[in-house]
CSV table of N, CA and C in Angstrom, one decimal:
chain,number,residue,atom,x,y,z
F,1,MET,N,-147.8,128.5,60.9
F,1,MET,CA,-147.2,127.4,61.8
F,1,MET,C,-148.1,127.4,63.0
F,2,SER,N,-148.3,126.2,63.5
F,2,SER,CA,-149.1,126.0,64.7
F,2,SER,C,-148.4,126.4,66.0
F,3,LYS,N,-149.1,126.9,66.9
F,3,LYS,CA,-148.5,127.3,68.2
F,3,LYS,C,-148.4,126.1,69.1
F,4,ARG,N,-149.1,125.0,68.8
F,4,ARG,CA,-149.0,123.8,69.6
F,4,ARG,C,-147.7,123.1,69.3
F,5,LYS,N,-147.2,122.4,70.3
F,5,LYS,CA,-146.0,121.5,70.0
F,5,LYS,C,-146.5,120.1,69.6
F,6,PRO,N,-145.7,119.4,68.8
F,6,PRO,CA,-146.1,118.1,68.4
F,6,PRO,C,-146.1,117.2,69.7
F,7,THR,N,-147.0,116.2,69.6
F,7,THR,CA,-147.1,115.2,70.7
F,7,THR,C,-146.4,113.9,70.2
F,8,ILE,N,-145.4,113.5,71.0
F,8,ILE,CA,-144.7,112.2,70.7
F,8,ILE,C,-144.8,111.4,72.0
F,9,LEU,N,-145.4,110.2,71.9
F,9,LEU,CA,-145.6,109.3,73.0
F,9,LEU,C,-144.8,108.0,72.6
F,10,LEU,N,-143.8,107.6,73.3
F,10,LEU,CA,-143.1,106.4,73.1
F,10,LEU,C,-143.7,105.3,73.9
F,11,PRO,N,-143.4,104.0,73.5
F,11,PRO,CA,-144.2,102.9,74.1
F,11,PRO,C,-144.1,102.9,75.7
F,12,ASP,N,-143.0,103.3,76.3
F,12,ASP,CA,-142.9,103.3,77.7
F,12,ASP,C,-143.3,104.6,78.4
F,13,ASP,N,-143.7,105.6,77.6
F,13,ASP,CA,-144.2,106.9,78.2
F,13,ASP,C,-145.5,106.7,78.9
F,14,PRO,N,-145.7,107.4,80.1
F,14,PRO,CA,-147.0,107.3,80.7
F,14,PRO,C,-148.0,107.9,79.9
F,15,LYS,N,-149.2,107.3,79.9
F,15,LYS,CA,-150.4,107.9,79.2
F,15,LYS,C,-151.6,107.9,80.1
F,16,PRO,N,-152.4,109.0,80.0
F,16,PRO,CA,-153.6,109.0,80.9
F,16,PRO,C,-154.4,107.7,80.6
F,17,THR,N,-154.7,107.0,81.7
F,17,THR,CA,-155.4,105.7,81.5
F,17,THR,C,-156.7,105.7,82.3
F,18,THR,N,-157.8,105.2,81.7
F,18,THR,CA,-159.1,105.1,82.3
F,18,THR,C,-159.7,103.7,82.0
F,19,GLY,N,-160.7,103.4,82.7
F,19,GLY,CA,-161.4,102.2,82.4
F,19,GLY,C,-162.8,102.3,83.1
F,20,VAL,N,-163.7,101.4,82.7
F,20,VAL,CA,-165.0,101.4,83.3
F,20,VAL,C,-165.0,100.7,84.6
F,21,PRO,N,-165.5,101.3,85.7
F,21,PRO,CA,-165.5,100.6,87.0
F,21,PRO,C,-166.1,99.2,87.0
F,22,GLY,N,-165.5,98.2,87.5
F,22,GLY,CA,-166.0,96.9,87.5
F,22,GLY,C,-165.7,96.1,86.3
F,23,TYR,N,-165.1,96.7,85.3
F,23,TYR,CA,-164.8,96.0,84.0
F,23,TYR,C,-163.3,96.0,83.9
F,24,GLY,N,-162.7,95.1,83.0
F,24,GLY,CA,-161.3,95.0,82.9
F,24,GLY,C,-160.8,95.8,81.7
F,25,ASN,N,-161.6,96.6,81.0
F,25,ASN,CA,-161.1,97.3,79.9
F,25,ASN,C,-160.2,98.5,80.3
F,26,LYS,N,-159.3,98.9,79.5
F,26,LYS,CA,-158.4,99.9,79.8
F,26,LYS,C,-158.3,100.8,78.5
F,27,TYR,N,-158.5,102.1,78.7
F,27,TYR,CA,-158.4,103.1,77.7
F,27,TYR,C,-157.2,104.0,78.0
F,28,GLU,N,-156.2,104.1,77.0
F,28,GLU,CA,-155.1,105.0,77.1
F,28,GLU,C,-155.4,106.1,76.1
F,29,THR,N,-155.5,107.3,76.7
F,29,THR,CA,-155.8,108.5,75.8
F,29,THR,C,-154.5,108.9,75.2
F,30,LEU,N,-154.4,108.9,73.9
F,30,LEU,CA,-153.2,109.3,73.1
F,30,LEU,C,-153.3,110.8,72.7
F,31,ALA,N,-154.5,111.2,72.3
F,31,ALA,CA,-154.7,112.6,71.9
F,31,ALA,C,-156.0,113.1,72.3
F,32,THR,N,-156.1,114.4,72.8
F,32,THR,CA,-157.3,115.0,73.2
F,32,THR,C,-157.6,116.3,72.4
F,33,GLY,N,-158.7,116.8,72.7
F,33,GLY,CA,-159.0,118.1,72.0
F,33,GLY,C,-158.0,119.2,72.4
F,34,ASP,N,-157.4,119.1,73.6
F,34,ASP,CA,-156.4,120.1,74.0
F,34,ASP,C,-155.2,120.0,73.2
F,35,THR,N,-154.8,118.8,72.7
F,35,THR,CA,-153.6,118.6,71.9
F,35,THR,C,-153.9,118.6,70.4
F,36,THR,N,-155.1,118.7,70.0
F,36,THR,CA,-155.4,118.7,68.6
F,36,THR,C,-156.3,119.9,68.1
F,37,ASP,N,-156.3,120.9,69.0
F,37,ASP,CA,-157.1,122.1,68.7
F,37,ASP,C,-158.6,121.7,68.5
F,38,GLY,N,-159.1,120.7,69.2
F,38,GLY,CA,-160.4,120.3,69.1
F,38,GLY,C,-160.7,119.4,67.9
F,39,GLY,N,-159.7,119.0,67.2
F,39,GLY,CA,-159.9,118.2,65.9
F,39,GLY,C,-160.4,116.8,66.2
F,40,TYR,N,-159.7,116.1,67.1
F,40,TYR,CA,-160.1,114.7,67.3
F,40,TYR,C,-159.5,114.3,68.7
F,41,THR,N,-160.0,113.1,69.1
F,41,THR,CA,-159.5,112.4,70.3
F,41,THR,C,-159.2,111.0,69.8
F,42,MET,N,-158.0,110.5,70.3
F,42,MET,CA,-157.6,109.1,69.9
F,42,MET,C,-157.3,108.4,71.2
F,43,ILE,N,-157.8,107.1,71.2
F,43,ILE,CA,-157.7,106.3,72.4
F,43,ILE,C,-157.2,104.9,71.9
F,44,HIS,N,-156.3,104.3,72.7
F,44,HIS,CA,-155.9,102.9,72.6
F,44,HIS,C,-156.6,102.1,73.6
F,45,ALA,N,-157.4,101.1,73.2
F,45,ALA,CA,-158.3,100.4,74.0
F,45,ALA,C,-157.8,98.9,74.1
F,46,VAL,N,-157.7,98.4,75.4
F,46,VAL,CA,-157.5,97.0,75.7
F,46,VAL,C,-158.8,96.5,76.2
F,47,ILE,N,-159.3,95.5,75.5
F,47,ILE,CA,-160.7,95.0,75.8
F,47,ILE,C,-160.6,93.5,76.1
F,48,PRO,N,-160.8,93.1,77.4
F,48,PRO,CA,-160.7,91.7,77.8
F,48,PRO,C,-162.0,91.0,77.3
F,49,GLN,N,-162.0,89.7,77.4
F,49,GLN,CA,-163.1,88.9,77.0
F,49,GLN,C,-164.4,89.3,77.8
F,50,GLY,N,-165.5,89.5,77.0
F,50,GLY,CA,-166.7,89.9,77.6
F,50,GLY,C,-167.0,91.4,77.8
F,51,ASP,N,-166.0,92.2,77.6
F,51,ASP,CA,-166.1,93.6,77.8
F,51,ASP,C,-166.3,94.3,76.5
F,52,GLY,N,-166.8,95.6,76.6
F,52,GLY,CA,-167.0,96.4,75.4
F,52,GLY,C,-167.8,97.6,75.8
F,53,ALA,N,-168.6,98.1,74.8
F,53,ALA,CA,-169.4,99.3,75.0
F,53,ALA,C,-170.8,98.9,74.5
F,54,PRO,N,-171.9,99.2,75.3
F,54,PRO,CA,-173.2,98.8,74.8
F,54,PRO,C,-173.6,99.7,73.6
F,55,PRO,N,-174.6,99.3,72.9
F,55,PRO,CA,-175.1,100.1,71.7
F,55,PRO,C,-175.5,101.5,72.2
F,56,HIS,N,-175.0,102.5,71.4
F,56,HIS,CA,-175.2,103.9,71.7
F,56,HIS,C,-175.0,104.7,70.4
F,57,GLN,N,-175.3,106.0,70.4
F,57,GLN,CA,-175.0,106.8,69.3
F,57,GLN,C,-174.6,108.2,69.8
F,58,HIS,N,-173.8,108.9,68.9
F,58,HIS,CA,-173.3,110.2,69.2
F,58,HIS,C,-174.0,111.2,68.3
F,59,ALA,N,-174.5,112.3,68.9
F,59,ALA,CA,-175.1,113.4,68.2
F,59,ALA,C,-174.1,114.3,67.6
F,60,ASN,N,-172.9,114.4,68.1
F,60,ASN,CA,-171.9,115.4,67.7
F,60,ASN,C,-170.7,114.9,67.0
F,61,GLU,N,-170.3,113.6,67.2
F,61,GLU,CA,-169.1,113.1,66.7
F,61,GLU,C,-169.2,111.9,65.8
F,62,ASP,N,-168.3,111.9,64.8
F,62,ASP,CA,-168.1,110.6,64.0
F,62,ASP,C,-167.1,109.8,64.8
F,63,GLU,N,-167.1,108.5,64.7
F,63,GLU,CA,-166.2,107.7,65.4
F,63,GLU,C,-165.6,106.6,64.5
F,64,GLY,N,-164.3,106.3,64.7
F,64,GLY,CA,-163.6,105.3,63.9
F,64,GLY,C,-163.0,104.3,64.8
F,65,PHE,N,-162.9,103.0,64.3
F,65,PHE,CA,-162.3,101.9,65.0
F,65,PHE,C,-161.3,101.2,64.1
F,66,PHE,N,-160.2,100.8,64.7
F,66,PHE,CA,-159.2,100.0,63.9
F,66,PHE,C,-158.7,98.9,64.9
F,67,VAL,N,-159.0,97.7,64.6
F,67,VAL,CA,-158.6,96.5,65.4
F,67,VAL,C,-157.2,96.2,65.2
F,68,LEU,N,-156.4,96.2,66.3
F,68,LEU,CA,-155.0,95.9,66.2
F,68,LEU,C,-154.7,94.5,66.5
F,69,GLU,N,-155.4,93.9,67.4
F,69,GLU,CA,-155.1,92.5,67.9
F,69,GLU,C,-156.4,91.9,68.4
F,70,GLY,N,-156.5,90.6,68.2
F,70,GLY,CA,-157.7,89.9,68.7
F,70,GLY,C,-158.8,90.1,67.7
F,71,GLU,N,-160.0,90.0,68.3
F,71,GLU,CA,-161.2,90.3,67.5
F,71,GLU,C,-162.3,90.9,68.3
F,72,ILE,N,-163.1,91.8,67.7
F,72,ILE,CA,-164.1,92.5,68.4
F,72,ILE,C,-165.4,92.3,67.6
F,73,THR,N,-166.5,92.0,68.2
F,73,THR,CA,-167.8,92.0,67.5
F,73,THR,C,-168.4,93.4,67.6
F,74,PHE,N,-168.7,94.0,66.5
F,74,PHE,CA,-169.3,95.3,66.4
F,74,PHE,C,-170.8,95.2,66.0
F,75,TYR,N,-171.6,96.0,66.6
F,75,TYR,CA,-173.0,96.3,66.2
F,75,TYR,C,-172.9,97.6,65.5
F,76,VAL,N,-173.4,97.7,64.2
F,76,VAL,CA,-173.4,98.9,63.5
F,76,VAL,C,-174.7,99.0,62.7
F,77,ASP,N,-175.6,99.9,63.2
F,77,ASP,CA,-176.8,100.2,62.6
F,77,ASP,C,-177.6,99.0,62.1
F,78,GLY,N,-177.8,98.0,63.1
F,78,GLY,CA,-178.6,96.8,62.8
F,78,GLY,C,-177.8,95.6,62.3
F,79,GLU,N,-176.5,95.8,62.0
F,79,GLU,CA,-175.7,94.7,61.5
F,79,GLU,C,-174.6,94.3,62.6
F,80,TYR,N,-174.2,93.1,62.6
F,80,TYR,CA,-173.2,92.6,63.4
F,80,TYR,C,-172.0,92.1,62.6
F,81,VAL,N,-170.8,92.5,62.9
F,81,VAL,CA,-169.6,92.1,62.2
F,81,VAL,C,-168.5,91.8,63.2
F,82,THR,N,-167.8,90.7,62.9
F,82,THR,CA,-166.6,90.4,63.7
F,82,THR,C,-165.4,90.9,63.1
F,83,GLY,N,-164.8,91.9,63.7
F,83,GLY,CA,-163.6,92.5,63.2
F,83,GLY,C,-162.3,91.9,63.8
F,84,LYS,N,-161.5,91.4,62.9
F,84,LYS,CA,-160.2,90.8,63.3
F,84,LYS,C,-159.1,91.9,63.1
F,85,ALA,N,-157.9,91.6,63.5
F,85,ALA,CA,-156.8,92.6,63.3
F,85,ALA,C,-156.8,93.1,61.9
F,86,GLY,N,-156.7,94.4,61.7
F,86,GLY,CA,-156.7,95.0,60.4
F,86,GLY,C,-158.1,95.6,60.0
F,87,THR,N,-159.1,95.3,60.7
F,87,THR,CA,-160.5,95.8,60.4
F,87,THR,C,-160.6,97.2,60.8
F,88,PHE,N,-161.2,98.0,59.9
F,88,PHE,CA,-161.5,99.4,60.1
F,88,PHE,C,-163.0,99.7,59.9
F,89,ILE,N,-163.5,100.4,60.9
F,89,ILE,CA,-165.0,100.7,60.8
F,89,ILE,C,-165.1,102.2,61.1
F,90,ASN,N,-165.8,102.9,60.2
F,90,ASN,CA,-166.1,104.4,60.4
F,90,ASN,C,-167.6,104.5,60.7
F,91,ILE,N,-167.9,105.2,61.8
F,91,ILE,CA,-169.3,105.4,62.2
F,91,ILE,C,-169.7,106.9,62.1
F,92,PRO,N,-170.6,107.2,61.2
F,92,PRO,CA,-171.1,108.6,61.2
F,92,PRO,C,-171.9,109.0,62.4
F,93,LYS,N,-171.9,110.2,62.8
F,93,LYS,CA,-172.7,110.6,63.9
F,93,LYS,C,-174.2,110.2,63.7
F,94,ASN,N,-174.9,110.0,64.8
F,94,ASN,CA,-176.3,109.6,64.9
F,94,ASN,C,-176.5,108.1,64.3
F,95,THR,N,-175.4,107.3,64.3
F,95,THR,CA,-175.5,105.9,63.9
F,95,THR,C,-175.4,105.0,65.1
F,96,PRO,N,-176.4,104.2,65.4
F,96,PRO,CA,-176.3,103.3,66.5
F,96,PRO,C,-175.1,102.3,66.3
F,97,HIS,N,-174.3,102.1,67.4
F,97,HIS,CA,-173.2,101.2,67.3
F,97,HIS,C,-172.8,100.8,68.7
F,98,GLY,N,-172.0,99.7,68.8
F,98,GLY,CA,-171.5,99.2,70.0
F,98,GLY,C,-170.5,98.1,69.7
F,99,PHE,N,-169.7,97.7,70.7
F,99,PHE,CA,-168.8,96.6,70.4
F,99,PHE,C,-168.6,95.8,71.7
F,100,ARG,N,-168.1,94.5,71.5
F,100,ARG,CA,-167.9,93.6,72.6
F,100,ARG,C,-166.8,92.6,72.1
F,101,ASN,N,-166.0,92.2,73.0
F,101,ASN,CA,-165.0,91.1,72.8
F,101,ASN,C,-165.7,89.8,73.2
F,102,GLU,N,-166.1,89.1,72.2
F,102,GLU,CA,-166.7,87.8,72.4
F,102,GLU,C,-165.8,86.6,72.2
F,103,SER,N,-164.5,86.9,72.0
F,103,SER,CA,-163.5,85.9,71.8
F,103,SER,C,-162.9,85.5,73.2
F,104,ASP,N,-162.0,84.5,73.2
F,104,ASP,CA,-161.4,84.1,74.5
F,104,ASP,C,-160.0,84.7,74.7
F,105,GLN,N,-159.7,85.7,73.9
F,105,GLN,CA,-158.4,86.4,74.0
F,105,GLN,C,-158.6,87.9,74.2
F,106,MET,N,-157.6,88.5,74.7
F,106,MET,CA,-157.6,90.0,74.9
F,106,MET,C,-157.6,90.6,73.5
F,107,ALA,N,-158.3,91.7,73.3
F,107,ALA,CA,-158.3,92.4,72.0
F,107,ALA,C,-157.8,93.9,72.3
F,108,ARG,N,-157.2,94.4,71.2
F,108,ARG,CA,-156.7,95.8,71.3
F,108,ARG,C,-157.2,96.5,70.0
F,109,MET,N,-157.5,97.8,70.2
F,109,MET,CA,-157.9,98.6,69.1
F,109,MET,C,-157.6,100.1,69.3
F,110,LEU,N,-157.6,100.8,68.3
F,110,LEU,CA,-157.6,102.3,68.4
F,110,LEU,C,-159.0,102.7,68.0
F,111,PHE,N,-159.5,103.8,68.7
F,111,PHE,CA,-160.7,104.4,68.3
F,111,PHE,C,-160.5,105.9,68.5
F,112,TRP,N,-161.3,106.7,67.7
F,112,TRP,CA,-161.2,108.1,67.8
F,112,TRP,C,-162.5,108.7,67.5
F,113,TYR,N,-162.6,110.0,68.0
F,113,TYR,CA,-163.8,110.8,67.8
F,113,TYR,C,-163.4,112.1,67.1
F,114,THR,N,-164.2,112.5,66.2
F,114,THR,CA,-164.0,113.8,65.6
F,114,THR,C,-165.3,114.5,65.4
F,115,PRO,N,-165.5,115.8,65.9
F,115,PRO,CA,-164.4,116.5,66.6
F,115,PRO,C,-164.2,116.0,68.0
F,116,ALA,N,-163.2,116.5,68.7
F,116,ALA,CA,-162.9,116.2,70.1
F,116,ALA,C,-163.9,116.7,71.0
F,117,GLY,N,-163.9,116.3,72.3
F,117,GLY,CA,-164.7,116.8,73.3
F,117,GLY,C,-165.4,115.8,74.1
F,118,LEU,N,-165.7,114.6,73.5
F,118,LEU,CA,-166.4,113.6,74.2
F,118,LEU,C,-165.5,113.0,75.3
F,119,GLU,N,-164.2,113.1,75.2
F,119,GLU,CA,-163.3,112.6,76.2
F,119,GLU,C,-163.6,113.3,77.6
F,120,LYS,N,-164.0,114.5,77.6
F,120,LYS,CA,-164.4,115.2,78.8
F,120,LYS,C,-165.6,114.5,79.4
F,121,GLY,N,-166.6,114.2,78.6
F,121,GLY,CA,-167.7,113.5,79.1
F,121,GLY,C,-167.4,112.1,79.6
F,122,MET,N,-166.5,111.4,78.9
F,122,MET,CA,-166.1,110.1,79.4
F,122,MET,C,-165.4,110.2,80.8
F,123,ALA,N,-164.5,111.1,81.0
F,123,ALA,CA,-163.9,111.3,82.2
F,123,ALA,C,-164.9,111.6,83.3
F,124,GLU,N,-165.8,112.5,83.0
F,124,GLU,CA,-166.9,112.9,84.0
F,124,GLU,C,-167.7,111.7,84.4
F,125,ALA,N,-168.1,110.8,83.4
F,125,ALA,CA,-168.9,109.7,83.6
F,125,ALA,C,-168.2,108.6,84.4
F,126,LEU,N,-166.9,108.4,84.2
F,126,LEU,CA,-166.1,107.5,84.9
F,126,LEU,C,-165.9,107.9,86.4
F,127,ALA,N,-165.9,109.2,86.6
F,127,ALA,CA,-165.8,109.7,88.0
F,127,ALA,C,-167.1,109.6,88.8
F,128,ASP,N,-168.2,109.5,88.0
F,128,ASP,CA,-169.6,109.4,88.6
F,128,ASP,C,-170.4,108.4,87.9
F,129,PHE,N,-170.0,107.1,87.9
F,129,PHE,CA,-170.5,106.1,87.1
F,129,PHE,C,-172.0,105.8,87.4
F,130,GLU,N,-172.4,106.1,88.6
F,130,GLU,CA,-173.9,105.9,88.9
F,130,GLU,C,-174.8,106.7,88.0
F,131,ASN,N,-174.3,107.8,87.5
F,131,ASN,CA,-175.1,108.8,86.7
F,131,ASN,C,-174.6,108.8,85.3
F,132,VAL,N,-174.0,107.7,84.8
F,132,VAL,CA,-173.4,107.6,83.5
F,132,VAL,C,-174.4,108.0,82.3
F,133,VAL,N,-175.7,107.6,82.5
F,133,VAL,CA,-176.7,107.8,81.4
F,133,VAL,C,-176.9,109.3,81.3
F,134,GLU,N,-177.1,110.0,82.4
F,134,GLU,CA,-177.4,111.4,82.4
F,134,GLU,C,-176.2,112.2,81.9
F,135,ILE,N,-175.0,111.8,82.3
F,135,ILE,CA,-173.8,112.5,81.9
F,135,ILE,C,-173.6,112.3,80.4
F,136,ALA,N,-173.8,111.1,79.9
F,136,ALA,CA,-173.6,110.8,78.5
F,136,ALA,C,-174.6,111.7,77.7
F,137,GLU,N,-175.8,111.8,78.1
F,137,GLU,CA,-176.8,112.6,77.4
F,137,GLU,C,-176.4,114.1,77.4
F,138,LYS,N,-175.8,114.5,78.4
F,138,LYS,CA,-175.3,115.9,78.5
F,138,LYS,C,-174.3,116.2,77.3
F,139,TYR,N,-173.5,115.2,77.0
F,139,TYR,CA,-172.5,115.3,75.9
F,139,TYR,C,-173.0,114.8,74.6
F,140,GLY,N,-174.3,114.6,74.4
F,140,GLY,CA,-174.9,114.2,73.1
F,140,GLY,C,-174.8,112.7,72.8
F,141,MET,N,-174.5,111.9,73.8
F,141,MET,CA,-174.5,110.4,73.6
F,141,MET,C,-175.7,109.8,74.2
F,142,THR,N,-176.4,108.9,73.5
F,142,THR,CA,-177.5,108.2,74.0
F,142,THR,C,-177.4,106.7,73.8
F,143,TYR,N,-177.8,106.0,74.8
F,143,TYR,CA,-177.8,104.5,74.7
F,143,TYR,C,-179.0,104.1,73.9
F,144,VAL,N,-178.8,103.0,73.1
F,144,VAL,CA,-179.8,102.5,72.2
F,144,VAL,C,-180.3,101.2,72.7
F,145,ASP,N,-181.6,101.0,72.7
F,145,ASP,CA,-182.2,99.8,73.2
F,145,ASP,C,-182.1,98.7,72.1
F,146,VAL,N,-181.0,97.9,72.2
F,146,VAL,CA,-180.8,96.9,71.2
F,146,VAL,C,-180.5,95.6,72.0
F,147,GLU,N,-181.1,94.5,71.7
F,147,GLU,CA,-180.8,93.3,72.4
F,147,GLU,C,-179.5,92.7,71.7
F,148,TRP,N,-178.4,92.7,72.4
F,148,TRP,CA,-177.1,92.2,71.8
F,148,TRP,C,-177.2,90.8,71.4
F,149,ARG,N,-176.7,90.5,70.3
F,149,ARG,CA,-176.5,89.1,69.9
F,149,ARG,C,-175.2,89.0,69.2
F,150,SER,N,-174.7,87.8,69.1
F,150,SER,CA,-173.4,87.5,68.6
F,150,SER,C,-173.4,87.7,67.1
F,151,SER,N,-172.3,88.0,66.4
F,151,SER,CA,-172.2,88.0,65.0
F,151,SER,C,-172.5,86.7,64.4
F,152,GLU,N,-172.4,85.6,65.2
F,152,GLU,CA,-172.6,84.3,64.7
F,152,GLU,C,-174.1,83.9,64.6
F,153,ASP,N,-175.0,84.7,65.3
F,153,ASP,CA,-176.4,84.5,65.3
F,153,ASP,C,-177.1,84.9,64.0
């Protein structure tokens, strides 16, 4: 039996919330390495029109996305796909990927990393956003030079 206690978060319970300075996105952290014995991190993301994450890749983590509401344009290893509610995407480590809300509506999704740990780098980068590239590299995440285009192109 695990020594950890189960985590139960009800809709009105406070959740650690972060976002990228100057952007309207909001990330609610639902599970961290501390609550999953390092197994995974899970985040609920609210992504307004025009926001997202630029193309990047992780050296240490696989990442999954599940679109809950709205639509998100994903860049995955050279392909673009528009994910509507119900879309699931699994990204193996070292695979270039990114996402952006190109619609005129707010979008929501869940995303997670396995193993956990990158959430510490995200918190560090948000606290020192001027040095985000160096902090990301410290945690095995690198930005990829890809000219973003719409999934319609």
